[in-house]
mmCIF file of C-alpha atoms and ligand atoms in Angstrom:
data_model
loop_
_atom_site.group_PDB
_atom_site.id
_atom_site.type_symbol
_atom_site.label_atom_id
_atom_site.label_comp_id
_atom_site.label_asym_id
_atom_site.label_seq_id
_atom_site.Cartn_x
_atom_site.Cartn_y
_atom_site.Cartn_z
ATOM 1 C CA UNK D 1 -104.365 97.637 -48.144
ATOM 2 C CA UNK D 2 -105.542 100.571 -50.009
ATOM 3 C CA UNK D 3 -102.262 102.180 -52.176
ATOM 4 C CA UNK D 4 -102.075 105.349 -54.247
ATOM 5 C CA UNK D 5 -99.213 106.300 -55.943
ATOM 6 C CA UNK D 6 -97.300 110.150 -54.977
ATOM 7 C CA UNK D 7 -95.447 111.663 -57.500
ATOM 8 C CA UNK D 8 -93.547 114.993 -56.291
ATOM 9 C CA UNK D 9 -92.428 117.650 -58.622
ATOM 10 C CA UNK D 10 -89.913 120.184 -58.240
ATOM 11 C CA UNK D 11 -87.580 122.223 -59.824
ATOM 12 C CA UNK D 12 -84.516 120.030 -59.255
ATOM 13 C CA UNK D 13 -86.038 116.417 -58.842
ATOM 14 C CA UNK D 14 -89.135 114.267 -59.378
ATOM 15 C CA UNK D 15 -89.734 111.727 -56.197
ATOM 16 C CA UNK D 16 -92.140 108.936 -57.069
ATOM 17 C CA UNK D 17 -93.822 106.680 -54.304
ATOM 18 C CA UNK D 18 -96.690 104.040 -53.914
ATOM 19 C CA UNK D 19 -97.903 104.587 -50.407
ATOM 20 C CA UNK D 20 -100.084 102.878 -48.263
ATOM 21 C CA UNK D 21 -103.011 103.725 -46.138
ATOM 22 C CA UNK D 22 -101.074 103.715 -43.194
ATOM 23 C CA UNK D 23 -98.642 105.924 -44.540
ATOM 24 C CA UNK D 24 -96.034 103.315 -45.471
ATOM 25 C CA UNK D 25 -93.913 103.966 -48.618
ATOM 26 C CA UNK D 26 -93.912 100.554 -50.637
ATOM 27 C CA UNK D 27 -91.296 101.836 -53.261
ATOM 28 C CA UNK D 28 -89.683 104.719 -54.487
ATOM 29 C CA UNK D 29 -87.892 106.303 -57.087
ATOM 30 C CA UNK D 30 -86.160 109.697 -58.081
ATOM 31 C CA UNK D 31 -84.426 111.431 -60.763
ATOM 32 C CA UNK D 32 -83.789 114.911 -61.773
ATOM 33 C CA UNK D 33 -86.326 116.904 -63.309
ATOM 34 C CA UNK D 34 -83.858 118.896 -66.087
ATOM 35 C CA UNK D 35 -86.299 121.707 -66.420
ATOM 36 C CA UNK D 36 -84.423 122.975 -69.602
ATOM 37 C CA UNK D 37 -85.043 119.754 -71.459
ATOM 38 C CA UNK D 38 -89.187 120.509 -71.130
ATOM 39 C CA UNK D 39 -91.669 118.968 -69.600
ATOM 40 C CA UNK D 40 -92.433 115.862 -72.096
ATOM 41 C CA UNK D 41 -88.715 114.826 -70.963
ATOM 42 C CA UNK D 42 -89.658 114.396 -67.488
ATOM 43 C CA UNK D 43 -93.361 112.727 -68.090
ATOM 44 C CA UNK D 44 -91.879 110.075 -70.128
ATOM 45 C CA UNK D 45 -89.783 109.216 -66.988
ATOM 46 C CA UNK D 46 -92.541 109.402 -65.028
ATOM 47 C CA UNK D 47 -94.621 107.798 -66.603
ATOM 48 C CA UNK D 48 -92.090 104.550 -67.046
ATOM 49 C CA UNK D 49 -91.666 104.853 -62.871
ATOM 50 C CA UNK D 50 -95.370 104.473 -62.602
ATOM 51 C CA UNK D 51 -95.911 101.793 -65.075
ATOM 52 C CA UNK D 52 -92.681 100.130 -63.128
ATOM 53 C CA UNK D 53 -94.572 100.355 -59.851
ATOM 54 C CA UNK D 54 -98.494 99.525 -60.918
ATOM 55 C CA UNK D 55 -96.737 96.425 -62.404
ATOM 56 C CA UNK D 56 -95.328 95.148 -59.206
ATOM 57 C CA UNK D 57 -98.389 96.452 -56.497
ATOM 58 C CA UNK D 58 -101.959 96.366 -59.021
ATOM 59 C CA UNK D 59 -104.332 97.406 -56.417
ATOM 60 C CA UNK D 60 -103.306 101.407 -57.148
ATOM 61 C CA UNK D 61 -106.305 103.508 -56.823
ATOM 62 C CA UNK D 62 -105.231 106.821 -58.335
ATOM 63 C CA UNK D 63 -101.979 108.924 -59.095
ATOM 64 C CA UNK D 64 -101.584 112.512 -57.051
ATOM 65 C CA UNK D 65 -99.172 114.466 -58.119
ATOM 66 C CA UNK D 66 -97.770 117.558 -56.355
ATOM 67 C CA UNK D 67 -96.197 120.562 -58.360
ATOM 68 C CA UNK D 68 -95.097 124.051 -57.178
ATOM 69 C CA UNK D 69 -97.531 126.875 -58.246
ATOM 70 C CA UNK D 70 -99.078 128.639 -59.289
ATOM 71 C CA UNK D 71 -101.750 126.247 -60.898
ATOM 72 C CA UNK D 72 -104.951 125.505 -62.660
ATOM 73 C CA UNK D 73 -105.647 122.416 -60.584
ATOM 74 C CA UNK D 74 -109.665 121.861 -61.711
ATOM 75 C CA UNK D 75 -108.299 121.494 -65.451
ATOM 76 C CA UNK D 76 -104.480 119.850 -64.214
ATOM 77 C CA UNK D 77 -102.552 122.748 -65.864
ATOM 78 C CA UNK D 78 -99.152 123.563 -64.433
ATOM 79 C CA UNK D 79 -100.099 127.117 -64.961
ATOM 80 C CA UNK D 80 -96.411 129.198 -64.541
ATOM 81 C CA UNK D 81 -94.105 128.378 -61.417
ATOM 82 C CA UNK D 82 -91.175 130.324 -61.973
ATOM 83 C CA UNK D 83 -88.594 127.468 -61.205
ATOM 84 C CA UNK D 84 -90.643 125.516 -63.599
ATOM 85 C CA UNK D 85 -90.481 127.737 -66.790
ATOM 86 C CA UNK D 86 -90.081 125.047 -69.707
ATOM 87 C CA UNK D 87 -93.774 123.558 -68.174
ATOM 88 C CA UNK D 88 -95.782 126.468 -68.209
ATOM 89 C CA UNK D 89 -99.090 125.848 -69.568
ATOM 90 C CA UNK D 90 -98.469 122.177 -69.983
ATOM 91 C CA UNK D 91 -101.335 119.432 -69.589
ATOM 92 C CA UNK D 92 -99.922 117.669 -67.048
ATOM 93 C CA UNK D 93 -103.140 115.804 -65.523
ATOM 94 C CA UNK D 94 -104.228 114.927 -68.862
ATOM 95 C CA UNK D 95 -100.874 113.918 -70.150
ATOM 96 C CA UNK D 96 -100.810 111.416 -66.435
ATOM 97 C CA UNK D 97 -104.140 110.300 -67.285
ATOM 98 C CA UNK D 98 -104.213 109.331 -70.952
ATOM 99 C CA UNK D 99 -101.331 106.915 -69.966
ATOM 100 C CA UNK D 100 -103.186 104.960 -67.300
ATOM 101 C CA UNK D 101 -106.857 104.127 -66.536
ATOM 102 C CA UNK D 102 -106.794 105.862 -63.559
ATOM 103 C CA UNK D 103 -108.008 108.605 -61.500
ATOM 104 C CA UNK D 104 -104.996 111.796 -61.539
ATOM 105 C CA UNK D 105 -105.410 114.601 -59.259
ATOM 106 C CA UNK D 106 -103.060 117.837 -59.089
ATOM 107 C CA UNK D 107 -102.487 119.904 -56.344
ATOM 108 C CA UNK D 108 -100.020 122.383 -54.685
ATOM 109 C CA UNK D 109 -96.845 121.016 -53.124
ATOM 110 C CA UNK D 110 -97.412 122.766 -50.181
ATOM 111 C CA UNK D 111 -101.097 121.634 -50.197
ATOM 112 C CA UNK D 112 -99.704 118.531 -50.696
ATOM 113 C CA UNK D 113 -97.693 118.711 -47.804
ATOM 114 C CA UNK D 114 -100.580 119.874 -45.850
ATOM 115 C CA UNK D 115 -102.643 117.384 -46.766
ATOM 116 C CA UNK D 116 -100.163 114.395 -46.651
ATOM 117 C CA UNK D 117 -99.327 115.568 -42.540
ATOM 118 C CA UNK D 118 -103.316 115.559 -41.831
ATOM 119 C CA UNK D 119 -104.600 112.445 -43.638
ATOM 120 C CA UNK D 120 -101.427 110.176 -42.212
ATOM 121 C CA UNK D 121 -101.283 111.885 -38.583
ATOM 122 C CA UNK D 122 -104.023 114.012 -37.470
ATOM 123 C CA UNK D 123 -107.388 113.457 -39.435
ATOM 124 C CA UNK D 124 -108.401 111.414 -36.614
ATOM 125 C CA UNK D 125 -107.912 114.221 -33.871
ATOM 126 C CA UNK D 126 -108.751 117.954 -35.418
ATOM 127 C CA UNK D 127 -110.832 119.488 -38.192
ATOM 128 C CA UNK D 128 -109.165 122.797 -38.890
ATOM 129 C CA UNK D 129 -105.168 123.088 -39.774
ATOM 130 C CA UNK D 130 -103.092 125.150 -40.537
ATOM 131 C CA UNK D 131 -99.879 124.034 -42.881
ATOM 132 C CA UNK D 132 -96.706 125.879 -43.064
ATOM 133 C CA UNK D 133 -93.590 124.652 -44.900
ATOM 134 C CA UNK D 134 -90.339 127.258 -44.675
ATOM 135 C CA UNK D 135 -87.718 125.934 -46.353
ATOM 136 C CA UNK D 136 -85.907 127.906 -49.865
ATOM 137 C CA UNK D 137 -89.435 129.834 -49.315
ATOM 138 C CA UNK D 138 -92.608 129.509 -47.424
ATOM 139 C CA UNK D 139 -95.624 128.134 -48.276
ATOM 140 C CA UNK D 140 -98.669 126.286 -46.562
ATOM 141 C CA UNK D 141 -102.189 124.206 -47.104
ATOM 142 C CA UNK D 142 -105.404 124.977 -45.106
ATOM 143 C CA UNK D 143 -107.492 122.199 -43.817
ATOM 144 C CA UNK D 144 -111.354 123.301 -42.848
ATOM 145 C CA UNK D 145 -113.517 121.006 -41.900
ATOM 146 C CA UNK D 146 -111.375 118.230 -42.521
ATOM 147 C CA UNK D 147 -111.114 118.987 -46.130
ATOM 148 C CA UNK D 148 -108.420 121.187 -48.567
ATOM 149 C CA UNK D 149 -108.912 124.660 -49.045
ATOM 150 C CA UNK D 150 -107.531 125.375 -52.074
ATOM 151 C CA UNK D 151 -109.299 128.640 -52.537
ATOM 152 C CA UNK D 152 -110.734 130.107 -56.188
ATOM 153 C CA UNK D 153 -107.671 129.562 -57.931
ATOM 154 C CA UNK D 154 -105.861 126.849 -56.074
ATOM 155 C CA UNK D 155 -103.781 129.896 -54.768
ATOM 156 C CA UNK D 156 -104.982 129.490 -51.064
ATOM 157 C CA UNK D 157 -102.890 129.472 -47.915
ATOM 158 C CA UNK D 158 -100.047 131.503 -50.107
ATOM 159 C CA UNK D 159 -99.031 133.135 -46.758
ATOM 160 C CA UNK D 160 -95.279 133.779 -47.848
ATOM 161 C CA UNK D 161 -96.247 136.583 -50.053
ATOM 162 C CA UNK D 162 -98.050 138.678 -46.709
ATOM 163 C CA UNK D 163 -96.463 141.803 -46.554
ATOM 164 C CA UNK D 164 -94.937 141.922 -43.211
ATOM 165 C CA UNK D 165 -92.694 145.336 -43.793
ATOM 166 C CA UNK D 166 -93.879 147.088 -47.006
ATOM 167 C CA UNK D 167 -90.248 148.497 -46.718
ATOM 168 C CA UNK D 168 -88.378 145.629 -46.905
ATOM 169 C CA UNK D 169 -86.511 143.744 -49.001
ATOM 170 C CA UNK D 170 -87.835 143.065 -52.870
ATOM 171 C CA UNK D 171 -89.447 139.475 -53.369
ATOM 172 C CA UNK D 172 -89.505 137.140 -55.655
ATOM 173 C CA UNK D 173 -92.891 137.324 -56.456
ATOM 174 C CA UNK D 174 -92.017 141.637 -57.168
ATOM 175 C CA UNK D 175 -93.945 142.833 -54.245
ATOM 176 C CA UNK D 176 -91.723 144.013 -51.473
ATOM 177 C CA UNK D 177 -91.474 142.763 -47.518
ATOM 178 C CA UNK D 178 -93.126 139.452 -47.978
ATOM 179 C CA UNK D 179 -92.603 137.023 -45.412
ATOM 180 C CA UNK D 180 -90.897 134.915 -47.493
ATOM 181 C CA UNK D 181 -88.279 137.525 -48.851
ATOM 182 C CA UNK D 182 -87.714 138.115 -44.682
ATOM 183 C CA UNK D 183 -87.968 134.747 -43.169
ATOM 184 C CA UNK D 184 -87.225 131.957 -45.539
ATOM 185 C CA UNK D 185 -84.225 130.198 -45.474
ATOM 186 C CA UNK D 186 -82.814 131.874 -48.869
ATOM 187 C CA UNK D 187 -83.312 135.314 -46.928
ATOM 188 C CA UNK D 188 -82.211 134.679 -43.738
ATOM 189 C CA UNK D 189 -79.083 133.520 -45.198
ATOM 190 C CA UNK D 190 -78.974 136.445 -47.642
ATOM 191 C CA UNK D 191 -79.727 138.935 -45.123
ATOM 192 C CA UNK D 192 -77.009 137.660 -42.857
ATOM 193 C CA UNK D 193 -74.306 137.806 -45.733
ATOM 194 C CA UNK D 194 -75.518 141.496 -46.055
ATOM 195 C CA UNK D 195 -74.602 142.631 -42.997
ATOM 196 C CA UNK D 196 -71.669 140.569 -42.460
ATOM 197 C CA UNK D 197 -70.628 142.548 -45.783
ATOM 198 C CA UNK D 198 -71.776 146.033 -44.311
ATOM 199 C CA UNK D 199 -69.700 145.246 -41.087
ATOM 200 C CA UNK D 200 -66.233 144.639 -43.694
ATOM 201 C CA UNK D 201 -66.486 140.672 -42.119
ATOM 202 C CA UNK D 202 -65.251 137.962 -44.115
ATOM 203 C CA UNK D 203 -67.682 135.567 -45.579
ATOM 204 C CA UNK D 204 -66.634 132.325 -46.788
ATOM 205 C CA UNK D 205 -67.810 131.186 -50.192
ATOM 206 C CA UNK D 206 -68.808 127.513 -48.435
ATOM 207 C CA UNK D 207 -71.189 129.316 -45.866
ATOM 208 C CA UNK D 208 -74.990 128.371 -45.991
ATOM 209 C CA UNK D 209 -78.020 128.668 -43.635
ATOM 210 C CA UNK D 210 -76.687 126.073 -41.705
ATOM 211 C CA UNK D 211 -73.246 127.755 -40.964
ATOM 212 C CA UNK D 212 -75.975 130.642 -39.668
ATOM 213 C CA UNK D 213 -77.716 128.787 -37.628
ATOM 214 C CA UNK D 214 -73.902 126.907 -36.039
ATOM 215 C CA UNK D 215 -72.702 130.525 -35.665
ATOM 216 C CA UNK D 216 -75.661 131.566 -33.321
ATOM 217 C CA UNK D 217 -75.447 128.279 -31.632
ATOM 218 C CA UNK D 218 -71.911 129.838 -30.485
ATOM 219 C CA UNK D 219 -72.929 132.750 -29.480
ATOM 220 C CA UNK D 220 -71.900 134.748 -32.118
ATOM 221 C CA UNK D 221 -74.420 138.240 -31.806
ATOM 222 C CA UNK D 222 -75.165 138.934 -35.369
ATOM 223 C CA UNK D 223 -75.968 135.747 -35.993
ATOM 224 C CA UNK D 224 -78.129 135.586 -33.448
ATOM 225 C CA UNK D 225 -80.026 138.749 -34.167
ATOM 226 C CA UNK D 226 -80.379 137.507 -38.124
ATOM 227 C CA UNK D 227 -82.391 134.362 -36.718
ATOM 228 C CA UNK D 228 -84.272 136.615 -33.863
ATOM 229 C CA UNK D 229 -85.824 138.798 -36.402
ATOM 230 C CA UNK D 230 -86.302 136.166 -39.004
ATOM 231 C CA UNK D 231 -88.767 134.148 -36.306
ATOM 232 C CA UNK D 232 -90.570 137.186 -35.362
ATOM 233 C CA UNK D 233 -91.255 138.363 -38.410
ATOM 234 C CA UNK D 234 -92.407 134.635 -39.198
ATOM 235 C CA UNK D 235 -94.541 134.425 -35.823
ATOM 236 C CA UNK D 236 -96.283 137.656 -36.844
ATOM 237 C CA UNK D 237 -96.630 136.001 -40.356
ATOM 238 C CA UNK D 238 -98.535 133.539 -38.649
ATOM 239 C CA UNK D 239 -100.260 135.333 -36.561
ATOM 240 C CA UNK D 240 -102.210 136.755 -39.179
ATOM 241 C CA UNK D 241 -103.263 133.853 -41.060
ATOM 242 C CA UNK D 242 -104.234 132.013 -37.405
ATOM 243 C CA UNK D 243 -106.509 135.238 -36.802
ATOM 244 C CA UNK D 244 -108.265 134.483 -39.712
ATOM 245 C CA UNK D 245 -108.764 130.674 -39.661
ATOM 246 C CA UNK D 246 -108.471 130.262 -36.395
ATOM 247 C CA UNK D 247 -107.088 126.595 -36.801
ATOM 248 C CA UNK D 248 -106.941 124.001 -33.835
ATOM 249 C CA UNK D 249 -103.618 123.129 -34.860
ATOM 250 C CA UNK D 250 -100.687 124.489 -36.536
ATOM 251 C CA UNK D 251 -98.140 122.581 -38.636
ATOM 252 C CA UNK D 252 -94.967 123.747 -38.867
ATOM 253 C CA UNK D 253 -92.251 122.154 -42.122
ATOM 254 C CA UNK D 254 -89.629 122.379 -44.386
ATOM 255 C CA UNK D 255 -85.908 121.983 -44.405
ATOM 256 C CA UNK D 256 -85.146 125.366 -41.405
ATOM 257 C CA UNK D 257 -88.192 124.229 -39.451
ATOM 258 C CA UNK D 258 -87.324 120.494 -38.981
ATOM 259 C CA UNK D 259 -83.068 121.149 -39.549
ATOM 260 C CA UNK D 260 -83.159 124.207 -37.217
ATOM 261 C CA UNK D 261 -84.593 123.447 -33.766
ATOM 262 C CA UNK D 262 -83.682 126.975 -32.690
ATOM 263 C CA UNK D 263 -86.154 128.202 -35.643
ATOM 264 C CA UNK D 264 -88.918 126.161 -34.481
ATOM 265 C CA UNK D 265 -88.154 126.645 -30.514
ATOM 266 C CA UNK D 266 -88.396 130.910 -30.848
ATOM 267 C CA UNK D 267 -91.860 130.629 -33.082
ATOM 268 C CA UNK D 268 -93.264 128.481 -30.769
ATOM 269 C CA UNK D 269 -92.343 130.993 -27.939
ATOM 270 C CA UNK D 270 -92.456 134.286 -30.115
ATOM 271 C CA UNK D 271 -95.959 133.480 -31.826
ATOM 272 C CA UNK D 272 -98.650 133.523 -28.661
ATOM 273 C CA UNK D 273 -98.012 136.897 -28.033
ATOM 274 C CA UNK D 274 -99.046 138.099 -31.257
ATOM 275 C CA UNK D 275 -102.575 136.516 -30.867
ATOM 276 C CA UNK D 276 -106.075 136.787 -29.532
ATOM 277 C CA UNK D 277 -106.558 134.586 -26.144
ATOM 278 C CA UNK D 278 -109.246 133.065 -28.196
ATOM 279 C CA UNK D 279 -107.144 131.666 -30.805
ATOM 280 C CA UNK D 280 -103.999 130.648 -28.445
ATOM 281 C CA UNK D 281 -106.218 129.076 -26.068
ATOM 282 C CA UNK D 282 -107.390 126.063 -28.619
ATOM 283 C CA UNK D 283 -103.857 125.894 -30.761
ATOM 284 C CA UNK D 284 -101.761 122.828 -30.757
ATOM 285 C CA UNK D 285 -98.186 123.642 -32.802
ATOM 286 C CA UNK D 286 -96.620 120.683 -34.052
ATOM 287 C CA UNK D 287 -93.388 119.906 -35.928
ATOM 288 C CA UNK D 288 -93.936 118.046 -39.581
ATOM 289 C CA UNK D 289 -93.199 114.447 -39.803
ATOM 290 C CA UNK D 290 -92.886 113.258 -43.126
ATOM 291 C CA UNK D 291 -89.191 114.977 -43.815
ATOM 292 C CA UNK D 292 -87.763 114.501 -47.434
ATOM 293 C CA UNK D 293 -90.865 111.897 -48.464
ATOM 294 C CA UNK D 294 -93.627 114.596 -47.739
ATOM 295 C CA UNK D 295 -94.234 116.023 -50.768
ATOM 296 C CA UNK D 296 -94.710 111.761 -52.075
ATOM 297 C CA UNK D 297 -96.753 111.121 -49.058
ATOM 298 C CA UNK D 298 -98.938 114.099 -49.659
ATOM 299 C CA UNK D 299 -99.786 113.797 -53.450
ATOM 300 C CA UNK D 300 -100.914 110.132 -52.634
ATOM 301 C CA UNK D 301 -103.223 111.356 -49.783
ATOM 302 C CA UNK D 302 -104.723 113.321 -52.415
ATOM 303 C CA UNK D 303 -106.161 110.519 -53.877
ATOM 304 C CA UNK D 304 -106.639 108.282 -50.283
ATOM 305 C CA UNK D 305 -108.584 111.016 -48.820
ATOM 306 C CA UNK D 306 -111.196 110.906 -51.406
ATOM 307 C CA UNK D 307 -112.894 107.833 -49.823
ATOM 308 C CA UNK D 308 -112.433 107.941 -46.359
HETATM 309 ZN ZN1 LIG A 401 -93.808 137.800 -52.341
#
């Protein structure tokens, strides 16, 4: 069976896979990426893994590898992601390639992601998807036509940096009210601390997301209110980028999504009345299913998607 081998990079850990057609993972590895010791430290780890794996399954038809952006994908440049500062700049594609005789292709991890969900699950059924991952921040991948959209500079389907409140809270990215700084799981929690703090509450130092999420489950009011607003902001989020690509289906990933069926439940509910008839009439909204081995999965489809 056709294999490809997935290689996800983040700013904590590297997760290596050979994956099958069918979306089986044959083997994998991980190990921590140790952004401070530079890129070259991590490639030389990575590139033992792979030489590891092509050893043990030869019929591998090409390395994908998925990296947070932003990126220079046509010339495989990890361009500058901030939680990958040591590696901006580096040759990453070319570094891949000159140790194998194989095809290497970079893309986005959330295009990854994207692309990973529709070539193991749905490339069958629809032509035009819609990715979104919401986890530490949000991020999703645009199918058209059954292909990636990666846009002009591989920055397509960037959707957590819409301004949703241009006076809210500052984002990462320096613009203020993004999606992400409003609806993410890193500001949902953060927002929830802050007004614990402005009502004089006490906030343990052990308390996470998922202590949010437990709290609400209870009952508790604020709680509840933090996650309310978080999903509508994130359903209008949505709403805009459905408006414009008016997908067939809708994707919906990352650690709050799939962890947090409360998150998931209220979008599904919250985001119909923020659109056109036309566009809710013909959208599906499905939950991910890849989990923890998406970003693997995805990078590999990469390369199994280029002969279908
Ligand atoms: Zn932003």
């Amino acid at each position: 069976m056709r294999t490809a081998i997935g290689i996800d990079i983040g700013g904590t850990k590297v997760a290596i896979g050979a994956v099958q057609e069918d979306g089986e993972v044959l083997a994998s590895v991980q190990f921590p990426t140790e952004v401070e010791k530079g890129p070259d430290y991590a490639v030389t780890q990575i590139i033992s893994s792979v030489s590891e794996i092509i050893r043990n399954y030869q019929v591998i038809e090409g390395i994908g590898i998925g990296c947070p952006g932003p990126l220079d994908t046509k010339r495989g440049i990890v361009t500058n992601p901030p939680n990958l500062k040591t590696w901006h700049g580096y040759s990453l594609v070319q570094k891949i390639e000159s140790a194998f005789q194989l095809p290497v292709r970079l893309l986005n991890d959330a295009d990854a992601a994207a692309l990973g969900e529709y070539f193991f699950t749905y490339r069958k059924t629809y032509k035009h998807v819609l990715y979104v991952t919401v986890s530490t921040g949000i991020g999703g991948g645009i199918i058209i036509n059954g292909q990636l959209y990666e846009g002009s500079k591989s920055g397509a389907g960037e959707l957590g940096h819409s301004v949703i409140d241009p006076k809210g809270p500052l984002c990462g990215c320096g613009k203020s009210g993004c999606l992400e700084a409003l609806a993410s799981g890193t500001a949902i929690t953060r927002i929830w601390k802050e007004r614990l703090v402005q009502r004089g509450s006490q906030i343990e130092p052990t308390w996470s997301g998922k202590e949010l999420f437990a709290q609400a489950a209870e009952g508790d009011s604020l709680a509840k209110e933090v996650i309310e607003e978080a999903t509508t902001h994130f359903a209008l989020g949505l709403s805009q980028a459905i408006q414009t690509l008016n997908p067939e289906l809708l994707i919906l990933g990352g650690g709050v999504v799939i962890g947090q069926p409360a998150f998931y439940e209220q979008v599904k509910t919250k985001l119909p009345h923020y659109l056109l008839d036309q566009h809710k009439e013909s959208l599906q909204i499905e939950m991910a299913s890849h989990g923890t081995m998406a970003g693997v999965i995805g990078a590999a489809a990469s390369i199994l998607e280029t002969r279908k």
